[in-house]
Every structure is written in structure tokens, then in C-alpha cells.
Amino acid sequence: MSEEKYLLEFVGVTGTSRKNYKLQDITFSLPAGFIAGIAGENGAGKTTLFDYIMHPKKQYAGSILLNGKEIHDDYVSLRQQIGFVSEKNRFFMEKSARENAKLAACLFDGWDSDLFEKTMKEMGVSLSRPLSKLSRGEYMKYQTAYAMAHHPVLYLLDEVTAGMDPVFRIDYFKLLQSLLEEENTSVLMISHIQEEMDRKMDFVGVMEEGRLVSWEENL
Amino acid sequence: MGRKSVRNVAAAEPENLTGLQRQKVRDYYETLLSQGTGALSPDIVAYLLLCISMILLFVPVQELFAEGNDSDLFLIVWGFTLLFTTAVSFYMMKYHSVTYGNNKSETVADMLLYMPVDRRENRRYLFGVLAGFLKKTTIAGLIMQVGVALIAYRCVSIWNIIYILVLTFVAPLVICGSTIVLRDVQLRR
């Protein structure tokens, strides 16, 4: 175990499944209170990296640590600490945001319905429309409010800003910044937008063919 | 620190945490069913098939196990057992099948993939629902079978009991229960 305390650590993570796309020897550390970006071409393994954290049955060698604990040894309680925003996330698309939130309240400890509804209203997303009727940008905003409502320590954002207008993108990063400062969370974000990588991220990682070829502090 | 592909199961959870997980899963399904799963109600089909398969109860069990009986009777019994199992599957469908955007169908287990849910508790809950439903139908079946045997033969044999237990409890529990496990195993990647 490393001496410095990190929120998220990947230590030599290599996929062992025969079927699926594999990561190869991924090692990086993300301290609390920082925002990190992962870049790379399509198919480089960025979303797969998130899948290794989020999928309860992913098979790999190495360690994925959240607050020093192996993430999949107690997936249920550690999942409570992760806010996941991605197209791969699963919701009842024919139900409204409010109905989906009601279901989430059964599973997440400390689910904050007031915060969820307040964030949704601030972002201007309908609580009563079925999720299938939301635009991609609205859907991502909904997912962000959903992730915030259970007060995670780590946010995993998979190309969240891709469908958002530039004005809202600025507000979105302000929102993330306030989360970093007030709740001492960290954000790991996949993005194809170069400007975001250059100006908004504290750490930047680049992936190629399942490998993390660089992980550097963005000075 | 190294970790093999086959995951080590975490140390046994304290009992209260398991109870909490159980309660969460129960609340989740109750909320989901109160909102409606979006699929066509399979209950009507389930009860219709169940009624038809009740013919099982009128099979003369004493003759079925008598020497030199007509083997076609076994086929008829097996056919209606499958029908009964199909009825149970339809009943369980509301716990499995949900409409997931663009009329695509997903299982609830799929929907719970990235949720903080103990998958064992999810399976245990579904088995509980299945066993509860089968218990009711089996008790009703036993009463009917014993009644029919008494009226027709004025005696009840152990085969009347075994017949009902195997065909309306054990067989559907094994067949429908294995689908619960299989749906979960399919998520392994």
C-alpha cells in the first residue's frame, strides 16, 4: 500500500477475462479533492476503465482501491460512495426522473430527495417527464443530480459534457468545482474535448489500446 | 495486495447488514411493482394457464403408479406439469421483465447491475417470492388431490402427496429457480 493517502488507486490492473476487451497494467492514483481527465481515441479503453470499477463481476488481476479498500471486496457499501454518470448507466427510461429517484431511495443510504429535486430544478430538467423523452444533455444532467443525491466521494463521468451547450458546460464545471471544494470529492472524467483537458483538469491521463500511456499533473 | 480473477468473497456480513440489504431489496421491488413495470400484465396469462393445468389434480394417481398402466398418462401428466411451470414463469415475469426504453425488454437484475445491491439478496428475494407462490398452489393442490382421492377411491396413498409435491412444488421450483440463477450468471463478464 502506498504511503500517501489517495482516494482512488489502480495498481497494476490487468483484465483476465477471455471474452472482453482488456485493460493492461493500469496504474495511477487520484487524491481527494481533485478532478482528473482521461483522454484517448475511440476504443482506447476509457469506458472499459470505468467498467472495471463499476461492474460487480469484472475479472482482473491487480488492485482497485477506494479510500484504501479493495473496491470489489465490499462492492455494495463502496458503490454507495461512487456517483456514476454514463450512457451505460441503467434507468427505467419509461418512468420519470422522480419515479427513478424513488427507486434509488430504496437502495442508496442517505439518499437526499430534496437535493435531487433542487438540483434538477436548478438545471431546468423536468422531474415528471419520462427519461426517454429527455435530450442527451438533459439526461446527463438528470444523472448528475441522481449521482449528487447520494453524496458520493468519487464521481465517474463518462463523456458527460459531450451533449451540452457551451454555456451550460461552464456552469457544469462550476458545479463540479463546488463539489470538490465543499464535499471534498474527486472526479474522474472521460472527455474528448481538448479545452476541458487543458484548462479544467488537475490530472490528465491518456489511454491507448487498453494501456494508460501517461498520467500527469496538469500544471 | 495482488488479486486473482476469481474474486475472494468478503468476510461474512454482520446479520444486521444482511437484514438491511434484504429490506432494501424488498422495498425496491414493492416500489417498482407499485409504479408498474411497464410490461403487459403477465398475471392474467399466468392464472389462465394455472386454471388449465389444474387438470393435474384430477389424474388418478393410484392408476398412474399401478402395474401395467398406460404410459400415455405419464406424458399427459408431464405435459400439464410443463404447463403449470409455464404459468409460474408468467407469474414471475413481473419480477424479471421490465420495459426499458424503445420497447426494449430488460430484466430487473440487469437494471440493478450498477446499483448498491447484494446480488445474493436479490436472488434470495426472488426465490422467496417463487417459493411463496408455489406453497399456496401446492397446499391448494394437496387439498384438491386428497379430496378427489377420497371421493374416487375412498383412500389416500403416499403417492397422492408425493405426486402433488413433486409436480407442483419441486419441479417448478427447480425449473423456474434455475432461470433466476441463470439470469444472474448471464451478467458475468
Short mmCIF file of C-alpha atoms in Angstrom, two decimals:
data_model
loop_
_atom_site.label_atom_id
_atom_site.label_comp_id
_atom_site.label_asym_id
_atom_site.label_seq_id
_atom_site.Cartn_x
_atom_site.Cartn_y
_atom_site.Cartn_z
CA MET A 1 0.00 0.00 0.00
CA SER A 2 1.31 3.45 -0.84
CA GLU A 3 2.25 5.80 2.00
CA GLU A 4 0.37 8.83 0.66
CA LYS A 5 -3.39 8.54 1.03
CA TYR A 6 -5.27 8.51 -2.24
CA LEU A 7 -8.98 8.38 -2.87
CA LEU A 8 -8.74 6.13 -5.91
CA GLU A 9 -5.83 3.88 -6.82
CA PHE A 10 -5.31 1.49 -9.69
CA VAL A 11 -2.36 -0.82 -9.01
CA GLY A 12 -1.25 -2.93 -11.96
CA VAL A 13 -4.82 -3.66 -13.08
CA THR A 14 -4.93 -6.14 -15.94
CA GLY A 15 -8.07 -7.77 -17.26
CA THR A 16 -8.20 -11.55 -17.03
CA SER A 17 -11.48 -12.21 -18.83
CA ARG A 18 -11.02 -14.12 -22.07
CA LYS A 19 -14.09 -12.68 -23.72
CA ASN A 20 -13.98 -8.93 -23.32
CA TYR A 21 -11.76 -6.02 -24.13
CA LYS A 22 -8.98 -5.96 -21.56
CA LEU A 23 -7.06 -3.30 -19.71
CA GLN A 24 -3.35 -3.86 -19.41
CA ASP A 25 -1.27 -2.96 -16.37
CA ILE A 26 -3.11 0.23 -15.41
CA THR A 27 -1.52 2.12 -12.51
CA PHE A 28 -2.47 5.60 -11.32
CA SER A 29 -3.56 7.41 -8.15
CA LEU A 30 -6.07 10.17 -7.64
CA PRO A 31 -6.01 12.18 -4.39
CA ALA A 32 -9.20 13.56 -2.80
CA GLY A 33 -10.39 16.99 -3.93
CA PHE A 34 -9.08 16.82 -7.50
CA ILE A 35 -10.53 16.44 -10.95
CA ALA A 36 -8.84 14.14 -13.43
CA GLY A 37 -9.48 13.60 -17.10
CA ILE A 38 -8.93 10.54 -19.24
CA ALA A 39 -8.38 11.08 -22.93
CA GLY A 40 -7.76 8.77 -25.84
CA GLU A 41 -9.10 7.64 -29.17
CA ASN A 42 -12.32 5.67 -29.50
CA GLY A 43 -11.67 2.09 -28.43
CA ALA A 44 -8.65 3.03 -26.33
CA GLY A 45 -10.28 1.56 -23.20
CA LYS A 46 -11.54 4.68 -21.38
CA THR A 47 -15.09 3.43 -20.79
CA THR A 48 -13.73 -0.04 -20.07
CA LEU A 49 -11.65 1.52 -17.28
CA PHE A 50 -14.88 2.75 -15.65
CA ASP A 51 -16.45 -0.64 -16.21
CA TYR A 52 -13.66 -2.22 -14.16
CA ILE A 53 -14.70 -0.01 -11.24
CA MET A 54 -18.45 -0.25 -11.69
CA HIS A 55 -19.15 -3.77 -12.88
CA PRO A 56 -19.58 -6.02 -9.86
CA LYS A 57 -18.23 -9.07 -11.65
CA LYS A 58 -15.32 -7.73 -13.63
CA GLN A 59 -12.38 -10.09 -13.61
CA TYR A 60 -8.90 -8.68 -13.24
CA ALA A 61 -5.54 -9.04 -11.57
CA GLY A 62 -4.11 -6.17 -9.54
CA SER A 63 -5.99 -3.83 -7.22
CA ILE A 64 -8.57 -1.10 -7.49
CA LEU A 65 -8.68 0.75 -4.19
CA LEU A 66 -11.18 3.33 -3.00
CA ASN A 67 -10.06 5.00 0.21
CA GLY A 68 -7.54 2.19 0.59
CA LYS A 69 -10.11 -0.60 0.36
CA GLU A 70 -10.32 -3.10 -2.48
CA ILE A 71 -13.38 -1.95 -4.33
CA HIS A 72 -14.90 -5.32 -5.18
CA ASP A 73 -14.37 -6.94 -1.77
CA ASP A 74 -17.34 -4.99 -0.44
CA TYR A 75 -18.93 -3.73 -3.61
CA VAL A 76 -22.30 -2.85 -2.07
CA SER A 77 -21.01 -0.38 0.50
CA LEU A 78 -18.30 1.06 -1.75
CA ARG A 79 -20.80 1.52 -4.57
CA GLN A 80 -22.63 3.87 -2.23
CA GLN A 81 -19.58 6.13 -2.40
CA ILE A 82 -19.44 6.38 -6.20
CA GLY A 83 -21.52 8.68 -8.36
CA PHE A 84 -21.66 7.18 -11.85
CA VAL A 85 -22.76 9.26 -14.83
CA SER A 86 -22.65 7.41 -18.12
CA GLU A 87 -24.66 6.30 -21.12
CA LYS A 88 -24.09 2.77 -19.79
CA ASN A 89 -25.95 3.53 -16.57
CA ARG A 90 -29.32 1.81 -16.37
CA PHE A 91 -32.56 3.56 -15.57
CA PHE A 92 -36.23 2.91 -16.22
CA MET A 93 -36.49 5.02 -19.34
CA GLU A 94 -40.30 4.92 -19.47
CA LYS A 95 -40.50 6.26 -15.93
CA SER A 96 -39.97 9.84 -14.85
CA ALA A 97 -36.93 11.18 -13.03
CA ARG A 98 -38.98 11.37 -9.85
CA GLU A 99 -40.06 7.71 -10.12
CA ASN A 100 -36.48 6.61 -10.77
CA ALA A 101 -35.32 8.64 -7.78
CA LYS A 102 -37.94 6.97 -5.61
CA LEU A 103 -36.50 3.59 -6.56
CA ALA A 104 -32.95 4.79 -5.89
CA ALA A 105 -34.01 5.98 -2.44
CA CYS A 106 -34.70 2.33 -1.55
CA LEU A 107 -31.11 1.33 -2.30
CA PHE A 108 -28.80 4.25 -1.54
CA ASP A 109 -28.06 5.11 2.09
CA GLY A 110 -28.61 8.77 2.83
CA TRP A 111 -30.47 9.46 -0.40
CA ASP A 112 -31.34 13.16 -0.38
CA SER A 113 -34.61 13.62 -2.30
CA ASP A 114 -34.69 17.35 -1.61
CA LEU A 115 -31.20 17.81 -3.03
CA PHE A 116 -32.14 15.74 -6.09
CA GLU A 117 -35.25 17.80 -6.83
CA LYS A 118 -33.46 21.09 -6.10
CA THR A 119 -30.56 20.21 -8.45
CA MET A 120 -32.98 19.09 -11.17
CA LYS A 121 -34.88 22.36 -10.92
CA GLU A 122 -31.68 24.42 -10.96
CA MET A 123 -30.56 22.62 -14.12
CA GLY A 124 -34.00 23.03 -15.67
CA VAL A 125 -34.78 19.36 -16.20
CA SER A 126 -38.33 18.07 -15.83
CA LEU A 127 -38.98 15.74 -12.91
CA SER A 128 -42.17 14.32 -14.36
CA ARG A 129 -41.30 13.60 -18.00
CA PRO A 130 -40.23 10.04 -18.90
CA LEU A 131 -36.45 9.78 -19.22
CA SER A 132 -36.82 8.56 -22.81
CA LYS A 133 -38.21 12.00 -23.73
CA LEU A 134 -35.17 13.89 -22.41
CA SER A 135 -32.41 15.09 -24.74
CA ARG A 136 -28.92 13.65 -24.20
CA GLY A 137 -27.82 16.78 -22.39
CA GLU A 138 -30.87 16.72 -20.12
CA TYR A 139 -30.34 13.02 -19.48
CA MET A 140 -26.76 13.67 -18.37
CA LYS A 141 -27.93 16.50 -16.12
CA TYR A 142 -30.50 14.15 -14.61
CA GLN A 143 -27.79 11.56 -14.00
CA THR A 144 -25.58 14.19 -12.36
CA ALA A 145 -28.40 15.20 -9.98
CA TYR A 146 -29.02 11.50 -9.32
CA ALA A 147 -25.33 10.94 -8.53
CA MET A 148 -25.17 14.00 -6.26
CA ALA A 149 -28.24 12.93 -4.27
CA HIS A 150 -26.43 10.10 -2.53
CA HIS A 151 -23.36 12.20 -1.62
CA PRO A 152 -20.59 10.12 -3.21
CA VAL A 153 -16.88 10.70 -2.57
CA LEU A 154 -15.93 9.85 -6.14
CA TYR A 155 -17.68 10.87 -9.37
CA LEU A 156 -17.11 8.89 -12.54
CA LEU A 157 -18.26 10.94 -15.51
CA ASP A 158 -18.23 9.33 -18.94
CA GLU A 159 -18.34 11.97 -21.68
CA VAL A 160 -20.91 13.94 -19.75
CA THR A 161 -20.35 17.30 -21.38
CA ALA A 162 -20.49 15.98 -24.95
CA GLY A 163 -24.17 16.81 -25.44
CA MET A 164 -24.21 20.10 -23.57
CA ASP A 165 -24.20 23.63 -24.88
CA PRO A 166 -21.06 25.71 -24.14
CA VAL A 167 -22.84 27.98 -21.66
CA PHE A 168 -24.11 25.10 -19.60
CA ARG A 169 -20.71 23.41 -19.83
CA ILE A 170 -19.21 26.36 -17.97
CA ASP A 171 -21.92 26.09 -15.28
CA TYR A 172 -21.39 22.36 -15.10
CA PHE A 173 -17.71 22.78 -14.28
CA LYS A 174 -18.61 25.38 -11.66
CA LEU A 175 -20.92 22.79 -10.13
CA LEU A 176 -18.12 20.20 -10.14
CA GLN A 177 -15.72 22.72 -8.63
CA SER A 178 -18.15 23.44 -5.79
CA LEU A 179 -18.49 19.69 -5.16
CA LEU A 180 -14.71 19.34 -4.98
CA GLU A 181 -14.42 22.20 -2.53
CA GLU A 182 -17.47 21.66 -0.32
CA GLU A 183 -17.71 17.88 -0.18
CA ASN A 184 -14.02 17.04 -0.70
CA THR A 185 -14.89 14.65 -3.50
CA SER A 186 -12.85 13.70 -6.55
CA VAL A 187 -13.91 13.49 -10.15
CA LEU A 188 -12.59 11.11 -12.80
CA MET A 189 -13.86 12.20 -16.16
CA ILE A 190 -13.65 10.88 -19.71
CA SER A 191 -13.67 13.61 -22.31
CA HIS A 192 -12.85 14.20 -25.94
CA ILE A 193 -12.91 17.96 -25.54
CA GLN A 194 -9.32 19.21 -25.62
CA GLU A 195 -10.13 22.54 -23.99
CA GLU A 196 -11.59 20.75 -20.96
CA MET A 197 -8.49 18.61 -20.67
CA ASP A 198 -6.13 21.58 -20.88
CA ARG A 199 -7.94 24.02 -18.63
CA LYS A 200 -10.21 22.17 -16.21
CA MET A 201 -8.32 19.05 -15.16
CA ASP A 202 -5.81 18.71 -12.31
CA PHE A 203 -4.56 15.40 -13.69
CA VAL A 204 -4.67 14.13 -17.24
CA GLY A 205 -4.31 10.51 -18.33
CA VAL A 206 -4.01 9.27 -21.89
CA MET A 207 -5.05 5.77 -22.93
CA GLU A 208 -4.03 3.75 -25.96
CA GLU A 209 -5.08 0.19 -26.75
CA GLY A 210 -6.03 -0.67 -23.17
CA ARG A 211 -2.91 0.91 -21.63
CA LEU A 212 -2.54 4.12 -19.70
CA VAL A 213 0.39 5.62 -21.57
CA SER A 214 0.61 8.76 -19.43
CA TRP A 215 -0.77 10.12 -16.16
CA GLU A 216 0.47 13.57 -15.29
CA GLU A 217 -0.43 16.53 -13.15
CA ASN A 218 -1.79 19.31 -15.33
CA LEU A 219 0.30 22.36 -14.46
CA MET B 1 -2.23 -6.92 -2.46
CA GLY B 2 -2.43 -8.89 -5.68
CA ARG B 3 -5.81 -10.11 -6.70
CA LYS B 4 -6.78 -13.10 -8.79
CA SER B 5 -9.52 -13.16 -11.36
CA VAL B 6 -11.71 -15.31 -9.18
CA ARG B 7 -12.89 -12.89 -6.54
CA ASN B 8 -12.49 -13.64 -2.90
CA VAL B 9 -15.81 -13.42 -1.19
CA ALA B 10 -15.72 -10.78 1.51
CA ALA B 11 -15.92 -11.80 5.11
CA ALA B 12 -19.43 -12.68 6.24
CA GLU B 13 -21.54 -9.60 6.73
CA PRO B 14 -22.94 -8.87 10.16
CA GLU B 15 -26.51 -10.07 10.45
CA ASN B 16 -27.98 -6.59 10.70
CA LEU B 17 -26.31 -5.54 7.42
CA THR B 18 -27.77 -8.58 5.68
CA GLY B 19 -31.17 -7.74 7.14
CA LEU B 20 -30.81 -4.17 5.90
CA GLN B 21 -29.95 -5.38 2.39
CA ARG B 22 -32.94 -7.72 2.47
CA GLN B 23 -35.21 -4.86 3.48
CA LYS B 24 -33.79 -2.63 0.73
CA VAL B 25 -34.39 -5.24 -1.95
CA ARG B 26 -37.95 -5.81 -0.67
CA ASP B 27 -38.65 -2.05 -0.65
CA TYR B 28 -37.20 -1.73 -4.16
CA TYR B 29 -39.46 -4.40 -5.63
CA GLU B 30 -42.51 -3.12 -3.78
CA THR B 31 -41.89 0.40 -5.10
CA LEU B 32 -41.24 -0.94 -8.59
CA LEU B 33 -44.42 -3.03 -8.65
CA SER B 34 -46.47 -0.14 -7.24
CA GLN B 35 -45.25 2.01 -10.16
CA GLY B 36 -45.86 -0.78 -12.69
CA THR B 37 -43.06 -2.43 -14.64
CA GLY B 38 -44.30 -1.14 -17.95
CA ALA B 39 -44.77 -4.61 -19.41
CA LEU B 40 -48.16 -6.14 -20.20
CA SER B 41 -49.52 -7.69 -17.06
CA PRO B 42 -48.48 -11.34 -17.27
CA ASP B 43 -50.67 -12.23 -14.28
CA ILE B 44 -53.77 -12.84 -16.42
CA VAL B 45 -51.91 -15.34 -18.62
CA ALA B 46 -50.41 -16.95 -15.53
CA TYR B 47 -53.76 -17.52 -13.84
CA LEU B 48 -55.36 -18.73 -17.09
CA LEU B 49 -52.64 -21.36 -17.61
CA LEU B 50 -52.81 -22.23 -13.94
CA CYS B 51 -56.53 -22.97 -14.24
CA ILE B 52 -55.99 -25.21 -17.27
CA SER B 53 -53.13 -27.07 -15.59
CA MET B 54 -55.40 -27.85 -12.63
CA ILE B 55 -56.39 -30.92 -14.66
CA LEU B 56 -53.29 -32.36 -13.00
CA LEU B 57 -55.26 -32.64 -9.79
CA PHE B 58 -57.81 -34.97 -11.33
CA VAL B 59 -55.32 -37.52 -12.64
CA PRO B 60 -55.99 -40.86 -10.96
CA VAL B 61 -52.68 -41.24 -9.13
CA GLN B 62 -53.45 -44.78 -7.94
CA GLU B 63 -53.80 -45.90 -11.55
CA LEU B 64 -50.76 -43.89 -12.65
CA PHE B 65 -48.49 -45.93 -10.39
CA ALA B 66 -50.33 -49.20 -10.81
CA GLU B 67 -48.62 -52.03 -12.67
CA GLY B 68 -49.19 -52.23 -16.42
CA ASN B 69 -50.76 -48.79 -16.71
CA ASP B 70 -50.97 -46.89 -19.96
CA SER B 71 -47.73 -44.89 -20.40
CA ASP B 72 -49.65 -42.13 -22.23
CA LEU B 73 -50.91 -41.00 -18.86
CA PHE B 74 -47.33 -40.13 -17.86
CA LEU B 75 -46.99 -37.99 -20.98
CA ILE B 76 -50.23 -36.18 -20.17
CA VAL B 77 -49.05 -35.55 -16.61
CA TRP B 78 -45.68 -34.31 -17.84
CA GLY B 79 -47.40 -32.01 -20.36
CA PHE B 80 -49.60 -30.44 -17.73
CA THR B 81 -46.62 -30.13 -15.37
CA LEU B 82 -44.85 -28.10 -18.03
CA LEU B 83 -47.99 -26.02 -18.46
CA PHE B 84 -48.10 -25.42 -14.73
CA THR B 85 -44.41 -24.43 -14.76
CA THR B 86 -45.08 -22.05 -17.64
CA ALA B 87 -47.88 -20.48 -15.60
CA VAL B 88 -45.45 -19.97 -12.70
CA SER B 89 -42.90 -18.45 -15.10
CA PHE B 90 -45.50 -15.96 -16.30
CA TYR B 91 -46.33 -15.11 -12.71
CA MET B 92 -42.63 -14.44 -12.01
CA MET B 93 -42.24 -12.38 -15.17
CA LYS B 94 -43.26 -9.16 -13.44
CA TYR B 95 -40.16 -9.56 -11.25
CA HIS B 96 -37.93 -10.21 -14.25
CA SER B 97 -39.10 -8.30 -17.25
CA VAL B 98 -39.32 -4.54 -17.46
CA THR B 99 -39.73 -2.23 -20.40
CA TYR B 100 -36.54 -0.30 -20.89
CA GLY B 101 -36.93 2.49 -23.42
CA ASN B 102 -37.86 1.99 -27.10
CA ASN B 103 -39.90 -1.05 -26.04
CA LYS B 104 -36.74 -2.99 -25.29
CA SER B 105 -37.16 -5.52 -22.55
CA GLU B 106 -34.65 -5.87 -19.72
CA THR B 107 -34.55 -7.89 -16.57
CA VAL B 108 -34.69 -6.23 -13.17
CA ALA B 109 -31.34 -7.95 -12.45
CA ASP B 110 -29.91 -6.02 -15.43
CA MET B 111 -31.34 -2.77 -14.11
CA LEU B 112 -29.67 -3.41 -10.75
CA LEU B 113 -26.27 -4.06 -12.32
CA TYR B 114 -24.63 -0.79 -11.20
CA MET B 115 -26.70 -0.39 -8.05
CA PRO B 116 -25.51 -0.97 -4.48
CA VAL B 117 -27.36 -4.25 -4.18
CA ASP B 118 -26.16 -7.55 -2.84
CA ARG B 119 -26.96 -9.91 -5.71
CA ARG B 120 -27.38 -12.81 -3.29
CA GLU B 121 -30.15 -10.90 -1.54
CA ASN B 122 -31.79 -10.20 -4.87
CA ARG B 123 -31.77 -13.89 -5.75
CA ARG B 124 -32.94 -14.81 -2.26
CA TYR B 125 -35.86 -12.39 -2.55
CA LEU B 126 -36.92 -13.82 -5.92
CA PHE B 127 -36.66 -17.37 -4.61
CA GLY B 128 -38.78 -16.28 -1.64
CA VAL B 129 -41.48 -14.91 -3.96
CA LEU B 130 -41.37 -18.07 -6.08
CA ALA B 131 -41.50 -20.43 -3.10
CA GLY B 132 -44.32 -18.40 -1.52
CA PHE B 133 -46.42 -18.66 -4.67
CA LEU B 134 -45.71 -22.38 -5.06
CA LYS B 135 -46.51 -23.02 -1.41
CA LYS B 136 -50.01 -21.60 -1.88
CA THR B 137 -50.69 -23.57 -5.06
CA THR B 138 -49.27 -26.76 -3.53
CA ILE B 139 -51.45 -26.51 -0.42
CA ALA B 140 -54.49 -25.92 -2.64
CA GLY B 141 -53.38 -28.84 -4.84
CA LEU B 142 -52.93 -31.17 -1.88
CA ILE B 143 -56.41 -30.37 -0.56
CA MET B 144 -57.93 -30.99 -4.00
CA GLN B 145 -55.94 -34.18 -4.62
CA VAL B 146 -56.80 -35.64 -1.22
CA GLY B 147 -60.44 -34.68 -1.74
CA VAL B 148 -60.55 -36.28 -5.19
CA ALA B 149 -58.80 -39.44 -3.94
CA LEU B 150 -61.21 -39.78 -1.06
CA ILE B 151 -64.25 -39.35 -3.29
CA ALA B 152 -63.00 -41.67 -6.06
CA TYR B 153 -61.11 -44.36 -4.13
CA ARG B 154 -62.14 -43.72 -0.51
CA CYS B 155 -58.44 -43.80 0.45
CA VAL B 156 -55.35 -41.62 0.23
CA SER B 157 -51.93 -43.08 -0.56
CA ILE B 158 -48.50 -41.57 -0.07
CA TRP B 159 -48.32 -41.26 -3.87
CA ASN B 160 -51.08 -38.65 -3.81
CA ILE B 161 -48.90 -36.47 -1.62
CA ILE B 162 -45.62 -37.16 -3.47
CA TYR B 163 -47.36 -36.59 -6.82
CA ILE B 164 -48.51 -33.10 -5.84
CA LEU B 165 -45.28 -32.15 -4.04
CA VAL B 166 -43.10 -33.15 -7.00
CA LEU B 167 -45.23 -31.79 -9.82
CA THR B 168 -46.50 -28.54 -8.32
CA PHE B 169 -43.62 -27.64 -6.00
CA VAL B 170 -40.27 -29.33 -6.63
CA ALA B 171 -40.35 -29.37 -10.46
CA PRO B 172 -41.43 -25.71 -10.94
CA LEU B 173 -39.11 -24.59 -8.12
CA VAL B 174 -36.13 -26.24 -9.82
CA ILE B 175 -37.05 -25.09 -13.35
CA CYS B 176 -38.12 -21.51 -12.51
CA GLY B 177 -35.47 -21.20 -9.79
CA SER B 178 -32.71 -22.10 -12.23
CA THR B 179 -33.80 -19.24 -14.50
CA ILE B 180 -33.31 -16.84 -11.57
CA VAL B 181 -29.74 -18.06 -11.19
CA LEU B 182 -29.12 -18.15 -14.95
CA ARG B 183 -30.26 -14.55 -15.41
CA ASP B 184 -27.73 -13.54 -12.78
CA VAL B 185 -24.94 -15.63 -14.25
CA GLN B 186 -25.54 -14.03 -17.66
CA LEU B 187 -24.37 -10.74 -16.14
CA ARG B 188 -20.91 -12.21 -15.53
CA ARG B 189 -18.46 -10.66 -17.95
#
